[in-house]
Amino acid sequence: IISILSVIKPLINWLKYFFNKKYIFVLGAALNQKDHKKVFEFLNNLCEKIHANKPQNILVGLSTDFYAVSKDVRVFNGVSDKIITNNTVYISLPLLRVLTINEFGSILAHELGHFEGDDTAYSAKFAPVFRKLNGQLKSFEKNEKNNFLSRLAIFPIIFLYNEFTRKEEKLSKSQEFKADQVGAKFKNGQTFINALAKLYIFDLVWHRATENHREIVREKGAAEIKNLSKEFVKLSRNSLDNKFLKNLLFDLAKFEQKHPNDTHPPLYE
């Protein structure tokens, strides 16, 4: 009883943390059907082809991510911010410069495949809470002030959490593999493989482009980059020789696609 009473305060603090509404923050812009008709037509046709629910929102930004979410998103376009609800697809502007239309379609089909299986609803409701619990448990374990009784009382929760972790990882992988099948069916498996490989390779180039830009800003140099996305393409053409690409093949299998909610399995899986 004493040990249980000793963990009431940290449990209350955890509950407060969970009930605070958290948004996915995006630095980018929301497209509209009037000005970006072709993008919405391409997306709607793709949804009909793979029998997926149509997203209400399309976001674009200067990062190397592609993802689909059903959670509320807070978008800042450099001038103002707003909250976007319902199903949302995020598209990487830099990678649109290096993907073919079929590669882009296969990546988008993968993400839209998550809407088909209601994976995004799971990610929006369960996955964030799961990660928060993980962080809170880790901070509790690291806290040296917690006495023996506190640790004894929290042990059953940690045990159950570890059991759920194994189930969650299995479910997450299953969802990703199903979405991969949708992506591969858009055109063919080879096109989808090429697209996934490009996500990894050009993410490295984009990172180098942004680092170069930071150096110019830091040193207040005369060179001025007006369009970082175009600078990224120029850097790609100058740096992606055969020797560089062969070296990347050793690390390619370890690549995990970035996502604000889900954990993607490594590419070799």
mmCIF file of C-alpha atoms in Angstrom:
data_model
loop_
_atom_site.group_PDB
_atom_site.id
_atom_site.type_symbol
_atom_site.label_atom_id
_atom_site.label_comp_id
_atom_site.label_asym_id
_atom_site.label_seq_id
_atom_site.Cartn_x
_atom_site.Cartn_y
_atom_site.Cartn_z
ATOM 1 C CA ILE A 1 0.000 0.000 0.000
ATOM 2 C CA ILE A 2 2.832 2.385 0.881
ATOM 3 C CA SER A 3 4.594 1.672 -2.416
ATOM 4 C CA ILE A 4 1.396 2.284 -4.398
ATOM 5 C CA LEU A 5 0.745 5.559 -2.563
ATOM 6 C CA SER A 6 4.284 6.683 -3.311
ATOM 7 C CA VAL A 7 3.681 6.551 -7.094
ATOM 8 C CA ILE A 8 0.338 8.398 -7.092
ATOM 9 C CA LYS A 9 2.015 11.776 -7.713
ATOM 10 C CA PRO A 10 4.100 10.650 -10.730
ATOM 11 C CA LEU A 11 1.052 8.878 -12.175
ATOM 12 C CA ILE A 12 -0.989 12.090 -11.902
ATOM 13 C CA ASN A 13 1.820 13.980 -13.642
ATOM 14 C CA TRP A 14 1.795 11.401 -16.453
ATOM 15 C CA LEU A 15 -1.976 11.822 -16.901
ATOM 16 C CA LYS A 16 -1.578 15.602 -17.163
ATOM 17 C CA TYR A 17 1.091 15.065 -19.807
ATOM 18 C CA PHE A 18 -1.154 12.749 -21.836
ATOM 19 C CA PHE A 19 -4.177 15.067 -21.787
ATOM 20 C CA ASN A 20 -2.194 18.031 -23.142
ATOM 21 C CA LYS A 21 -3.134 18.234 -26.820
ATOM 22 C CA LYS A 22 -0.120 17.742 -29.071
ATOM 23 C CA TYR A 23 -0.055 18.708 -32.735
ATOM 24 C CA ILE A 24 2.208 17.513 -35.502
ATOM 25 C CA PHE A 25 4.105 20.671 -36.443
ATOM 26 C CA VAL A 26 4.817 21.258 -40.136
ATOM 27 C CA LEU A 27 6.848 24.053 -41.682
ATOM 28 C CA GLY A 28 5.271 24.284 -45.119
ATOM 29 C CA ALA A 29 2.133 25.226 -47.007
ATOM 30 C CA ALA A 30 -1.321 23.794 -47.622
ATOM 31 C CA LEU A 31 -2.379 23.451 -51.260
ATOM 32 C CA ASN A 32 -5.870 24.368 -52.445
ATOM 33 C CA GLN A 33 -7.929 22.865 -55.264
ATOM 34 C CA LYS A 34 -8.302 26.169 -57.118
ATOM 35 C CA ASP A 35 -4.586 26.912 -57.561
ATOM 36 C CA HIS A 36 -3.259 23.346 -57.581
ATOM 37 C CA LYS A 37 -5.910 21.519 -59.572
ATOM 38 C CA LYS A 38 -3.511 19.069 -61.289
ATOM 39 C CA VAL A 39 -2.046 17.874 -57.988
ATOM 40 C CA PHE A 40 -5.495 17.146 -56.552
ATOM 41 C CA GLU A 41 -6.564 15.402 -59.777
ATOM 42 C CA PHE A 42 -3.472 13.190 -59.691
ATOM 43 C CA LEU A 43 -4.117 12.351 -56.030
ATOM 44 C CA ASN A 44 -7.841 11.641 -56.557
ATOM 45 C CA ASN A 45 -7.144 9.380 -59.543
ATOM 46 C CA LEU A 46 -4.542 7.529 -57.505
ATOM 47 C CA CYS A 47 -7.016 7.021 -54.652
ATOM 48 C CA GLU A 48 -9.580 5.561 -57.052
ATOM 49 C CA LYS A 49 -6.973 3.231 -58.551
ATOM 50 C CA ILE A 50 -5.875 1.768 -55.207
ATOM 51 C CA HIS A 51 -9.318 2.073 -53.543
ATOM 52 C CA ALA A 52 -8.103 4.377 -50.770
ATOM 53 C CA ASN A 53 -9.906 7.192 -48.958
ATOM 54 C CA LYS A 54 -9.169 10.627 -50.419
ATOM 55 C CA PRO A 55 -7.254 12.975 -48.094
ATOM 56 C CA GLN A 56 -8.855 16.343 -47.384
ATOM 57 C CA ASN A 57 -5.511 18.154 -47.199
ATOM 58 C CA ILE A 58 -2.256 18.227 -49.156
ATOM 59 C CA LEU A 59 0.773 19.802 -47.493
ATOM 60 C CA VAL A 60 4.126 20.550 -49.112
ATOM 61 C CA GLY A 61 7.386 21.527 -47.479
ATOM 62 C CA LEU A 62 11.176 21.639 -47.692
ATOM 63 C CA SER A 63 11.954 18.316 -46.044
ATOM 64 C CA THR A 64 12.577 14.846 -47.460
ATOM 65 C CA ASP A 65 9.444 13.290 -45.972
ATOM 66 C CA PHE A 66 6.343 11.720 -47.428
ATOM 67 C CA TYR A 67 3.619 10.695 -44.988
ATOM 68 C CA ALA A 68 -0.109 10.358 -44.375
ATOM 69 C CA VAL A 69 -1.684 11.313 -41.049
ATOM 70 C CA SER A 70 -5.163 11.569 -39.555
ATOM 71 C CA LYS A 71 -3.998 13.609 -36.586
ATOM 72 C CA ASP A 72 -4.417 17.392 -36.288
ATOM 73 C CA VAL A 73 -1.536 19.241 -37.923
ATOM 74 C CA ARG A 74 -0.267 22.734 -37.119
ATOM 75 C CA VAL A 75 1.110 24.329 -40.297
ATOM 76 C CA PHE A 76 3.339 27.425 -40.354
ATOM 77 C CA ASN A 77 4.008 28.903 -43.795
ATOM 78 C CA GLY A 78 6.485 31.564 -42.695
ATOM 79 C CA VAL A 79 3.802 34.214 -42.196
ATOM 80 C CA SER A 80 0.960 32.637 -40.225
ATOM 81 C CA ASP A 81 -0.028 29.272 -38.795
ATOM 82 C CA LYS A 82 -3.263 27.303 -38.759
ATOM 83 C CA ILE A 83 -4.614 23.980 -37.531
ATOM 84 C CA ILE A 84 -5.561 21.406 -40.175
ATOM 85 C CA THR A 85 -7.820 18.463 -39.332
ATOM 86 C CA ASN A 86 -8.891 15.210 -41.046
ATOM 87 C CA ASN A 87 -6.778 13.089 -43.418
ATOM 88 C CA THR A 88 -3.618 14.816 -44.598
ATOM 89 C CA VAL A 89 -0.836 13.896 -47.037
ATOM 90 C CA TYR A 90 2.572 15.575 -46.832
ATOM 91 C CA ILE A 91 4.722 15.857 -49.987
ATOM 92 C CA SER A 92 8.426 16.702 -50.181
ATOM 93 C CA LEU A 93 9.115 19.544 -52.634
ATOM 94 C CA PRO A 94 12.864 18.837 -53.039
ATOM 95 C CA LEU A 95 12.285 15.155 -53.831
ATOM 96 C CA LEU A 96 9.703 16.050 -56.492
ATOM 97 C CA ARG A 97 12.672 17.367 -58.484
ATOM 98 C CA VAL A 98 14.393 13.953 -58.564
ATOM 99 C CA LEU A 99 11.529 11.424 -58.616
ATOM 100 C CA THR A 100 9.866 10.328 -61.846
ATOM 101 C CA ILE A 101 6.077 10.638 -61.987
ATOM 102 C CA ASN A 102 5.730 6.866 -61.526
ATOM 103 C CA GLU A 103 8.150 6.831 -58.578
ATOM 104 C CA PHE A 104 6.232 9.706 -57.002
ATOM 105 C CA GLY A 105 2.973 7.826 -57.576
ATOM 106 C CA SER A 106 4.310 4.655 -55.963
ATOM 107 C CA ILE A 107 5.490 6.519 -52.848
ATOM 108 C CA LEU A 108 2.162 8.339 -52.626
ATOM 109 C CA ALA A 109 0.274 5.052 -53.129
ATOM 110 C CA HIS A 110 2.189 3.584 -50.167
ATOM 111 C CA GLU A 111 1.139 6.504 -47.953
ATOM 112 C CA LEU A 112 -2.474 6.476 -49.173
ATOM 113 C CA GLY A 113 -2.520 2.739 -48.475
ATOM 114 C CA HIS A 114 -2.449 3.631 -44.796
ATOM 115 C CA PHE A 115 -5.828 5.384 -45.178
ATOM 116 C CA GLU A 116 -7.252 2.249 -46.789
ATOM 117 C CA GLY A 117 -6.425 0.122 -43.748
ATOM 118 C CA ASP A 118 -7.267 2.807 -41.150
ATOM 119 C CA ASP A 119 -3.605 2.674 -40.085
ATOM 120 C CA THR A 120 -3.498 6.468 -39.706
ATOM 121 C CA ALA A 121 -6.386 6.353 -37.222
ATOM 122 C CA TYR A 122 -4.400 3.871 -35.140
ATOM 123 C CA SER A 123 -1.272 6.014 -35.405
ATOM 124 C CA ALA A 124 -3.135 9.169 -34.390
ATOM 125 C CA LYS A 125 -4.788 7.675 -31.317
ATOM 126 C CA PHE A 126 -2.559 4.907 -29.995
ATOM 127 C CA ALA A 127 0.992 5.429 -31.221
ATOM 128 C CA PRO A 128 1.542 8.936 -29.695
ATOM 129 C CA VAL A 129 0.280 7.784 -26.280
ATOM 130 C CA PHE A 130 2.457 4.705 -26.554
ATOM 131 C CA ARG A 131 5.553 6.826 -27.192
ATOM 132 C CA LYS A 132 4.694 9.245 -24.391
ATOM 133 C CA LEU A 133 4.370 6.332 -21.980
ATOM 134 C CA ASN A 134 7.729 5.056 -23.166
ATOM 135 C CA GLY A 135 9.359 8.421 -22.471
ATOM 136 C CA GLN A 136 7.756 8.743 -19.053
ATOM 137 C CA LEU A 137 8.795 5.243 -17.998
ATOM 138 C CA LYS A 138 12.367 5.853 -19.114
ATOM 139 C CA SER A 139 12.535 9.124 -17.168
ATOM 140 C CA PHE A 140 11.137 7.341 -14.115
ATOM 141 C CA GLU A 141 13.753 4.599 -14.363
ATOM 142 C CA LYS A 142 16.575 7.154 -14.688
ATOM 143 C CA ASN A 143 15.399 9.250 -11.755
ATOM 144 C CA GLU A 144 17.701 8.397 -8.860
ATOM 145 C CA LYS A 145 15.326 10.023 -6.346
ATOM 146 C CA ASN A 146 12.759 7.242 -6.755
ATOM 147 C CA ASN A 147 12.998 4.918 -3.780
ATOM 148 C CA PHE A 148 12.775 1.150 -3.707
ATOM 149 C CA LEU A 149 9.034 1.120 -2.928
ATOM 150 C CA SER A 150 8.270 3.382 -5.885
ATOM 151 C CA ARG A 151 10.241 1.154 -8.224
ATOM 152 C CA LEU A 152 8.517 -1.930 -6.824
ATOM 153 C CA ALA A 153 5.059 -0.450 -7.437
ATOM 154 C CA ILE A 154 5.841 0.632 -10.997
ATOM 155 C CA PHE A 155 7.424 -2.695 -12.008
ATOM 156 C CA PRO A 156 4.126 -4.387 -13.102
ATOM 157 C CA ILE A 157 3.383 -1.399 -15.401
ATOM 158 C CA ILE A 158 6.852 -1.672 -16.956
ATOM 159 C CA PHE A 159 6.371 -5.414 -17.455
ATOM 160 C CA LEU A 160 3.020 -4.897 -19.220
ATOM 161 C CA TYR A 161 4.475 -2.089 -21.309
ATOM 162 C CA ASN A 162 7.277 -4.351 -22.542
ATOM 163 C CA GLU A 163 4.707 -6.955 -23.560
ATOM 164 C CA PHE A 164 2.704 -4.354 -25.488
ATOM 165 C CA THR A 165 5.903 -3.128 -27.163
ATOM 166 C CA ARG A 166 6.468 -6.476 -28.826
ATOM 167 C CA LYS A 167 2.870 -6.529 -30.116
ATOM 168 C CA GLU A 168 3.084 -2.906 -31.303
ATOM 169 C CA GLU A 169 6.267 -3.527 -33.298
ATOM 170 C CA LYS A 170 4.708 -6.550 -34.981
ATOM 171 C CA LEU A 171 1.543 -4.598 -35.863
ATOM 172 C CA SER A 172 3.516 -1.590 -37.152
ATOM 173 C CA LYS A 173 5.625 -3.785 -39.457
ATOM 174 C CA SER A 174 2.509 -5.539 -40.735
ATOM 175 C CA GLN A 175 0.934 -2.180 -41.611
ATOM 176 C CA GLU A 176 4.048 -1.016 -43.440
ATOM 177 C CA PHE A 177 4.382 -4.214 -45.454
ATOM 178 C CA LYS A 178 0.727 -3.947 -46.551
ATOM 179 C CA ALA A 179 1.295 -0.327 -47.594
ATOM 180 C CA ASP A 180 4.436 -1.440 -49.474
ATOM 181 C CA GLN A 181 2.314 -3.867 -51.487
ATOM 182 C CA VAL A 182 -0.007 -0.997 -52.448
ATOM 183 C CA GLY A 183 2.997 1.114 -53.479
ATOM 184 C CA ALA A 184 4.425 -1.707 -55.598
ATOM 185 C CA LYS A 185 1.104 -2.297 -57.388
ATOM 186 C CA PHE A 186 0.853 1.321 -58.587
ATOM 187 C CA LYS A 187 3.345 0.620 -61.382
ATOM 188 C CA ASN A 188 5.617 -2.319 -60.524
ATOM 189 C CA GLY A 189 7.939 -3.506 -57.783
ATOM 190 C CA GLN A 190 11.109 -2.173 -59.424
ATOM 191 C CA THR A 191 9.718 1.360 -59.664
ATOM 192 C CA PHE A 192 8.823 1.293 -55.964
ATOM 193 C CA ILE A 193 12.286 -0.047 -55.062
ATOM 194 C CA ASN A 194 13.933 2.748 -57.070
ATOM 195 C CA ALA A 195 11.763 5.316 -55.305
ATOM 196 C CA LEU A 196 12.653 4.021 -51.828
ATOM 197 C CA ALA A 197 16.350 3.992 -52.718
ATOM 198 C CA LYS A 198 16.090 7.583 -53.948
ATOM 199 C CA LEU A 199 14.503 8.651 -50.642
ATOM 200 C CA TYR A 200 17.629 7.517 -48.832
ATOM 201 C CA ILE A 201 20.236 8.740 -51.339
ATOM 202 C CA PHE A 202 18.740 12.178 -51.959
ATOM 203 C CA ASP A 203 18.029 12.699 -48.271
ATOM 204 C CA LEU A 204 21.826 12.661 -47.819
ATOM 205 C CA VAL A 205 22.260 15.193 -50.631
ATOM 206 C CA TRP A 206 19.534 17.439 -49.179
ATOM 207 C CA HIS A 207 21.259 17.320 -45.811
ATOM 208 C CA ARG A 208 24.506 18.420 -47.484
ATOM 209 C CA ALA A 209 22.692 21.233 -49.352
ATOM 210 C CA THR A 210 21.175 22.598 -46.134
ATOM 211 C CA GLU A 211 24.524 22.378 -44.346
ATOM 212 C CA ASN A 212 26.170 24.347 -47.163
ATOM 213 C CA HIS A 213 23.446 26.959 -46.859
ATOM 214 C CA ARG A 214 23.992 27.234 -43.092
ATOM 215 C CA GLU A 215 27.719 27.780 -43.654
ATOM 216 C CA ILE A 216 27.015 30.614 -46.089
ATOM 217 C CA VAL A 217 24.596 32.243 -43.634
ATOM 218 C CA ARG A 218 26.989 31.735 -40.704
ATOM 219 C CA GLU A 219 29.946 33.271 -42.537
ATOM 220 C CA LYS A 220 27.792 36.007 -44.118
ATOM 221 C CA GLY A 221 29.308 35.176 -47.491
ATOM 222 C CA ALA A 222 28.583 36.963 -50.723
ATOM 223 C CA ALA A 223 26.976 33.899 -52.297
ATOM 224 C CA GLU A 224 23.214 33.990 -52.053
ATOM 225 C CA ILE A 225 20.941 30.970 -52.438
ATOM 226 C CA LYS A 226 17.525 32.143 -53.583
ATOM 227 C CA ASN A 227 16.080 28.679 -54.139
ATOM 228 C CA LEU A 228 17.500 25.911 -51.945
ATOM 229 C CA SER A 229 15.542 23.259 -53.843
ATOM 230 C CA LYS A 230 17.272 24.164 -57.132
ATOM 231 C CA GLU A 231 20.636 24.275 -55.330
ATOM 232 C CA PHE A 232 19.896 20.744 -54.137
ATOM 233 C CA VAL A 233 19.404 19.534 -57.744
ATOM 234 C CA LYS A 234 22.677 21.143 -58.832
ATOM 235 C CA LEU A 235 24.508 19.474 -55.938
ATOM 236 C CA SER A 236 22.929 16.120 -56.852
ATOM 237 C CA ARG A 237 24.280 16.285 -60.398
ATOM 238 C CA ASN A 238 27.767 17.170 -59.197
ATOM 239 C CA SER A 239 28.131 14.648 -56.361
ATOM 240 C CA LEU A 240 26.272 11.460 -57.334
ATOM 241 C CA ASP A 241 28.945 9.604 -59.292
ATOM 242 C CA ASN A 242 29.132 5.798 -59.538
ATOM 243 C CA LYS A 243 31.772 5.465 -56.807
ATOM 244 C CA PHE A 244 29.674 7.479 -54.363
ATOM 245 C CA LEU A 245 26.559 5.440 -55.147
ATOM 246 C CA LYS A 246 28.369 2.099 -54.696
ATOM 247 C CA ASN A 247 29.514 3.194 -51.238
ATOM 248 C CA LEU A 248 25.925 4.076 -50.351
ATOM 249 C CA LEU A 249 24.683 0.577 -51.186
ATOM 250 C CA PHE A 250 26.242 -0.785 -47.986
ATOM 251 C CA ASP A 251 24.121 1.557 -45.848
ATOM 252 C CA LEU A 252 21.011 1.547 -48.022
ATOM 253 C CA ALA A 253 19.525 -1.525 -46.328
ATOM 254 C CA LYS A 254 19.573 0.220 -42.930
ATOM 255 C CA PHE A 255 17.484 3.153 -44.153
ATOM 256 C CA GLU A 256 14.237 3.854 -42.276
ATOM 257 C CA GLN A 257 11.773 6.260 -43.855
ATOM 258 C CA LYS A 258 10.923 9.184 -41.566
ATOM 259 C CA HIS A 259 7.384 9.639 -40.228
ATOM 260 C CA PRO A 260 5.982 11.833 -37.420
ATOM 261 C CA ASN A 261 3.918 9.000 -35.895
ATOM 262 C CA ASP A 262 4.911 5.577 -37.213
ATOM 263 C CA THR A 263 8.170 3.663 -37.141
ATOM 264 C CA HIS A 264 9.092 2.276 -40.543
ATOM 265 C CA PRO A 265 11.095 -0.975 -40.645
ATOM 266 C CA PRO A 266 14.586 -0.845 -42.232
ATOM 267 C CA LEU A 267 14.636 -1.082 -46.023
ATOM 268 C CA TYR A 268 16.191 -4.574 -46.056
ATOM 269 C CA GLU A 269 13.064 -5.899 -44.314
#
